Short mmCIF file of C-alpha atoms and ligand atoms in Angstrom, two decimals:
data_model
loop_
_atom_site.label_atom_id
_atom_site.label_comp_id
_atom_site.label_asym_id
_atom_site.label_seq_id
_atom_site.Cartn_x
_atom_site.Cartn_y
_atom_site.Cartn_z
CA MET A 13 40.84 125.75 126.33
CA ASN A 14 39.39 123.13 128.69
CA GLN A 15 36.09 123.98 130.36
CA THR A 16 36.30 125.02 134.00
CA LYS A 17 35.33 122.34 136.53
CA LYS A 18 32.35 123.89 138.30
CA LEU A 19 32.69 122.90 141.93
CA TYR A 20 29.83 125.23 142.90
CA LEU A 21 27.42 122.72 141.33
CA ASP A 22 28.69 119.77 143.36
CA ASP A 23 28.72 121.04 146.94
CA PHE A 24 26.60 124.01 148.04
CA THR A 25 28.22 124.15 151.48
CA LYS A 26 31.86 124.53 150.41
CA ASN A 27 33.35 128.02 150.67
CA THR A 28 37.04 127.31 149.99
CA CYS A 29 39.03 125.27 147.47
CA GLN A 30 42.44 124.90 145.87
CA ALA A 31 42.85 125.46 142.13
CA HIS A 32 45.46 126.03 139.43
CA VAL A 33 45.77 129.12 137.26
CA MET A 34 45.08 128.35 133.58
CA HIS A 35 45.23 131.98 132.44
CA ALA A 36 45.67 135.46 133.92
CA PHE A 37 45.36 138.40 131.55
CA ARG A 38 43.85 141.83 131.06
CA GLU A 39 40.63 142.33 129.11
CA LYS A 40 39.07 145.76 128.56
CA ASP A 41 41.03 147.31 131.46
CA ARG A 42 40.09 144.53 133.84
CA ASP A 43 42.19 141.67 135.19
CA VAL A 44 40.80 138.23 134.38
CA VAL A 45 41.74 134.93 136.02
CA ILE A 46 40.76 131.51 134.66
CA LEU A 47 41.25 128.45 136.87
CA ASP A 48 41.07 124.69 136.25
CA GLN A 49 38.23 124.52 138.80
CA THR A 50 36.24 127.05 140.80
CA LEU A 51 33.69 127.52 143.55
CA PHE A 52 32.76 131.01 142.31
CA TYR A 53 29.23 131.02 140.91
CA PRO A 54 29.00 133.06 137.69
CA GLN A 55 26.02 135.40 137.36
CA GLY A 56 23.16 133.63 135.60
CA GLY A 57 19.73 132.08 135.99
CA GLY A 58 18.58 135.21 137.83
CA GLN A 59 21.24 134.75 140.52
CA PRO A 60 24.08 137.25 141.14
CA CYS A 61 27.70 136.05 141.03
CA ASP A 62 29.87 135.13 143.99
CA GLN A 63 32.64 137.41 145.20
CA GLY A 64 35.68 136.71 147.38
CA THR A 65 39.42 136.20 147.00
CA ILE A 66 41.81 134.02 145.01
CA GLN A 67 45.32 134.09 146.47
CA ASN A 68 48.78 132.59 146.82
CA ASP A 69 51.81 133.63 148.90
CA GLN A 70 52.62 136.54 146.58
CA THR A 71 49.32 138.18 145.78
CA ILE A 72 45.59 138.41 146.40
CA PHE A 73 43.05 138.70 143.58
CA ASN A 74 39.84 140.32 144.80
CA VAL A 75 37.03 138.80 142.73
CA GLN A 76 34.39 141.40 141.83
CA ASP A 77 32.52 139.74 138.96
CA VAL A 78 32.24 136.20 137.60
CA ARG A 79 30.88 135.19 134.19
CA LEU A 80 30.42 131.87 132.40
CA ILE A 81 31.40 132.07 128.74
CA ASP A 82 31.37 128.91 126.58
CA GLY A 83 31.86 126.66 129.59
CA ILE A 84 34.76 128.72 130.93
CA VAL A 85 34.37 130.62 134.20
CA LYS A 86 36.02 134.05 134.02
CA HIS A 87 36.85 135.78 137.31
CA PHE A 88 37.14 139.57 136.96
CA GLY A 89 38.82 141.59 139.69
CA VAL A 90 41.86 143.40 141.04
CA PHE A 91 45.31 142.15 142.12
CA THR A 92 46.91 143.59 145.26
CA SER A 93 50.37 143.09 143.66
CA THR A 94 51.88 141.17 140.73
CA PRO A 95 49.39 139.03 138.77
CA PHE A 96 49.36 135.21 138.94
CA GLU A 97 51.45 133.12 136.58
CA ILE A 98 50.06 130.19 134.63
CA GLY A 99 50.27 126.91 136.54
CA GLN A 100 50.45 128.45 140.02
CA GLU A 101 48.42 126.85 142.78
CA VAL A 102 45.94 129.25 144.38
CA TYR A 103 43.46 129.23 147.24
CA CYS A 104 39.88 130.38 146.59
CA LYS A 105 37.71 131.78 149.35
CA LEU A 106 34.12 132.90 148.81
CA ASP A 107 32.41 135.77 150.56
CA SER A 108 30.29 133.19 152.37
CA GLU A 109 27.68 135.67 153.66
CA ARG A 110 27.00 136.92 150.15
CA ARG A 111 26.78 133.34 148.81
CA MET A 112 24.42 132.32 151.63
CA LEU A 113 22.10 135.27 150.98
CA HIS A 114 21.96 134.48 147.25
CA SER A 115 21.37 130.77 147.85
CA ARG A 116 18.53 131.59 150.26
CA LEU A 117 16.92 134.03 147.79
CA HIS A 118 17.25 131.57 144.91
CA SER A 119 15.98 128.62 146.96
CA ALA A 120 12.99 130.70 148.05
CA GLY A 121 12.02 130.79 144.36
CA HIS A 122 11.99 126.97 144.25
CA VAL A 123 9.95 126.87 147.46
CA LEU A 124 7.41 129.25 145.86
CA ASP A 125 7.19 126.91 142.85
CA LYS A 126 6.54 123.98 145.16
CA THR A 127 3.96 125.92 147.16
CA LEU A 128 1.96 126.85 144.06
CA TYR A 129 2.10 123.25 142.87
CA GLU A 130 0.83 121.99 146.25
CA LEU A 131 -1.94 124.63 146.22
CA GLY A 132 -3.10 123.26 142.86
CA PHE A 133 -2.02 126.02 140.48
CA ASN A 134 -0.86 124.71 137.12
CA TRP A 135 1.08 127.80 136.17
CA ILE A 136 4.16 127.27 134.02
CA PRO A 137 7.36 128.68 135.58
CA GLY A 138 9.08 131.37 133.52
CA LYS A 139 11.61 134.08 134.28
CA SER A 140 12.99 134.52 137.78
CA TYR A 141 15.06 137.21 139.48
CA HIS A 142 16.79 136.38 142.76
CA PHE A 143 18.82 139.53 143.39
CA PRO A 144 18.40 141.10 146.86
CA ASN A 145 16.81 144.26 145.39
CA GLY A 146 13.31 143.00 144.67
CA PRO A 147 13.34 139.27 143.90
CA TYR A 148 10.44 137.73 141.99
CA VAL A 149 9.31 134.63 140.08
CA GLU A 150 7.09 134.68 136.99
CA TYR A 151 4.61 132.15 135.61
CA SER A 152 2.42 131.80 132.54
CA GLY A 153 -1.16 131.79 133.75
CA ASN A 154 -3.92 134.12 134.81
CA LEU A 155 -5.44 135.39 138.03
CA HIS A 156 -9.10 135.12 136.95
CA ASN A 157 -11.20 134.11 139.96
CA VAL A 158 -8.14 134.06 142.23
CA ASP A 159 -8.50 135.76 145.63
CA ILE A 160 -5.08 137.40 145.72
CA ASP A 161 -5.03 138.19 149.45
CA LYS A 162 -5.97 134.61 150.28
CA LEU A 163 -3.36 133.28 147.87
CA LYS A 164 -0.69 135.48 149.49
CA ASN A 165 -1.59 134.12 152.92
CA ASP A 166 -1.78 130.51 151.72
CA ILE A 167 1.65 130.76 150.09
CA GLU A 168 3.27 132.37 153.13
CA ASN A 169 1.71 129.87 155.52
CA LEU A 170 2.82 126.83 153.56
CA CYS A 171 6.33 128.21 152.94
CA ASN A 172 6.76 128.92 156.59
CA VAL A 173 5.44 125.53 157.74
CA TRP A 174 8.17 123.96 155.61
CA GLY A 175 10.68 126.51 156.87
CA THR A 176 9.85 125.77 160.49
CA HIS A 177 9.74 121.97 160.17
CA GLY A 178 12.63 121.80 157.71
CA MET A 179 12.75 120.14 154.30
CA PRO A 180 15.90 118.67 152.75
CA VAL A 181 17.20 119.90 149.41
CA THR A 182 19.13 117.34 147.37
CA SER A 183 20.98 117.46 144.08
CA LYS A 184 21.64 114.77 141.50
CA VAL A 185 23.17 114.64 138.07
CA VAL A 186 21.23 113.14 135.15
CA ASP A 187 21.38 113.25 131.35
CA LYS A 188 18.93 114.97 128.99
CA LYS A 189 17.16 111.68 128.18
CA THR A 190 16.23 111.28 131.84
CA VAL A 191 14.79 114.80 131.94
CA LEU A 192 12.79 114.24 128.74
CA ALA A 193 11.36 110.99 130.14
CA ASN A 194 10.01 112.73 133.23
CA GLU A 195 6.88 114.79 132.65
CA GLN A 196 7.22 116.62 135.95
CA LEU A 197 10.74 117.77 135.06
CA ILE A 198 9.66 118.87 131.58
CA ARG A 199 6.90 121.02 133.05
CA ARG A 200 9.29 122.81 135.40
CA CYS A 201 11.95 123.43 132.82
CA ALA A 202 11.37 126.72 131.04
CA PHE A 203 14.66 126.34 129.18
CA LEU A 204 14.25 122.75 127.97
CA ALA A 205 15.30 123.62 124.42
CA ASN A 206 18.62 124.92 125.76
CA LEU A 207 19.48 121.85 127.81
CA PRO A 208 22.76 120.40 126.52
CA ASP A 209 22.56 116.98 124.82
CA ASN A 210 25.83 115.55 126.00
CA LYS A 211 26.45 117.25 129.32
CA PRO A 212 25.36 116.39 132.85
CA ILE A 213 22.17 118.14 133.98
CA TYR A 214 21.75 119.05 137.64
CA VAL A 215 18.34 118.22 139.06
CA ILE A 216 17.48 119.72 142.43
CA THR A 217 14.78 118.15 144.59
CA TYR A 218 12.93 120.01 147.34
CA GLY A 219 11.44 117.54 149.82
CA ASP A 220 10.68 114.04 148.54
CA ASP A 221 9.63 114.66 144.98
CA PHE A 222 9.60 118.28 143.81
CA ALA A 223 12.42 118.27 141.28
CA SER A 224 13.58 120.77 138.69
CA PRO A 225 16.65 121.11 136.48
CA CYS A 226 18.76 123.98 137.85
CA SER A 227 22.39 125.11 137.77
CA GLY A 228 22.17 127.65 140.58
CA THR A 229 23.34 127.32 144.17
CA HIS A 230 20.91 126.23 146.88
CA ILE A 231 20.67 125.91 150.63
CA THR A 232 20.64 122.31 151.87
CA ASN A 233 17.48 122.62 153.96
CA VAL A 234 14.49 124.95 153.51
CA SER A 235 14.81 125.92 157.20
CA GLU A 236 17.93 127.93 156.26
CA ILE A 237 15.90 130.39 154.17
CA GLY A 238 14.06 131.99 157.11
CA HIS A 239 10.64 133.57 156.63
CA ILE A 240 9.37 134.02 153.08
CA MET A 241 7.11 137.05 152.61
CA ILE A 242 4.99 137.70 149.53
CA ARG A 243 5.16 141.38 148.62
CA LYS A 244 2.93 141.44 145.57
CA ILE A 245 1.09 139.18 143.13
CA LYS A 246 0.09 140.72 139.81
CA GLU A 247 -0.70 139.63 136.28
CA SER A 248 -0.21 141.33 132.97
CA ASP A 249 -0.99 139.69 129.62
CA GLY A 250 -0.86 136.14 130.92
CA THR A 251 2.31 136.59 132.96
CA ILE A 252 1.93 136.38 136.72
CA ARG A 253 4.68 137.94 138.79
CA ILE A 254 5.08 137.04 142.46
CA SER A 255 7.43 139.41 144.27
CA TYR A 256 8.83 138.11 147.52
CA ASP A 257 11.35 138.77 150.22
CA ILE A 258 13.06 136.72 152.90
CA ARG A 259 13.81 137.51 156.51
CA SER A 260 16.27 135.65 158.71
CA LEU A 261 14.89 133.91 161.74
CA PRO A 262 16.09 135.45 165.04
CA ASN A 263 18.45 132.55 165.73
CA GLY A 264 19.25 131.93 162.06
CA GLU A 265 22.05 133.01 159.73
ZN1 LIG B 330 17.02 127.24 140.50
#
């Protein structure tokens, strides 16, 4: 089967699209829909999946879960009436509030990376978790001689200066050779070994020059995140975990 065209990588602001049904079937008591292209982000990279609806004149498919398996995006959910037939044209609509929250939480992780870099910490980015229930980013490094309260304040201040003044977020597509030729990109890529050889790689840049390979969804300006608050900074066995939260600005989303 052809791989799904992943529209969610190309335009972070789009919430609706047309698509064609490639497959609609049942799998382990759940209905599954596969489209030729989709805006629904599949859970991965520490970011939860999108939800929303896929519909035509006859039926609505409520999307509850989305997974990426071998390049194919599987939408799991429930039909309100008869299932789709192969080849039908359908209309996809994201739960845009949910998407926006997840993009803000995920982008806050990139802003934290940039903040630490600007503050002179050479920690290597590792695992990240951008779910609403306790998001965090992890780094290899240690907190010897680090004043944690001061670091918390410094991070929050810098994040919120960028949030207040705004900072554009841009995306471009490169190949693996380009990533391997750029030391900055190599440093920020915890999953370098897994980067595909012959597929486009999405590189996201925060501000003028802070770039990292990433296949998540992002906001288009740091000002959309709102306030970033650092809940906790702790280290165990060379892994530093920074737990954070975000809060909408009064006039924001
Ligand atoms: Zn990312």
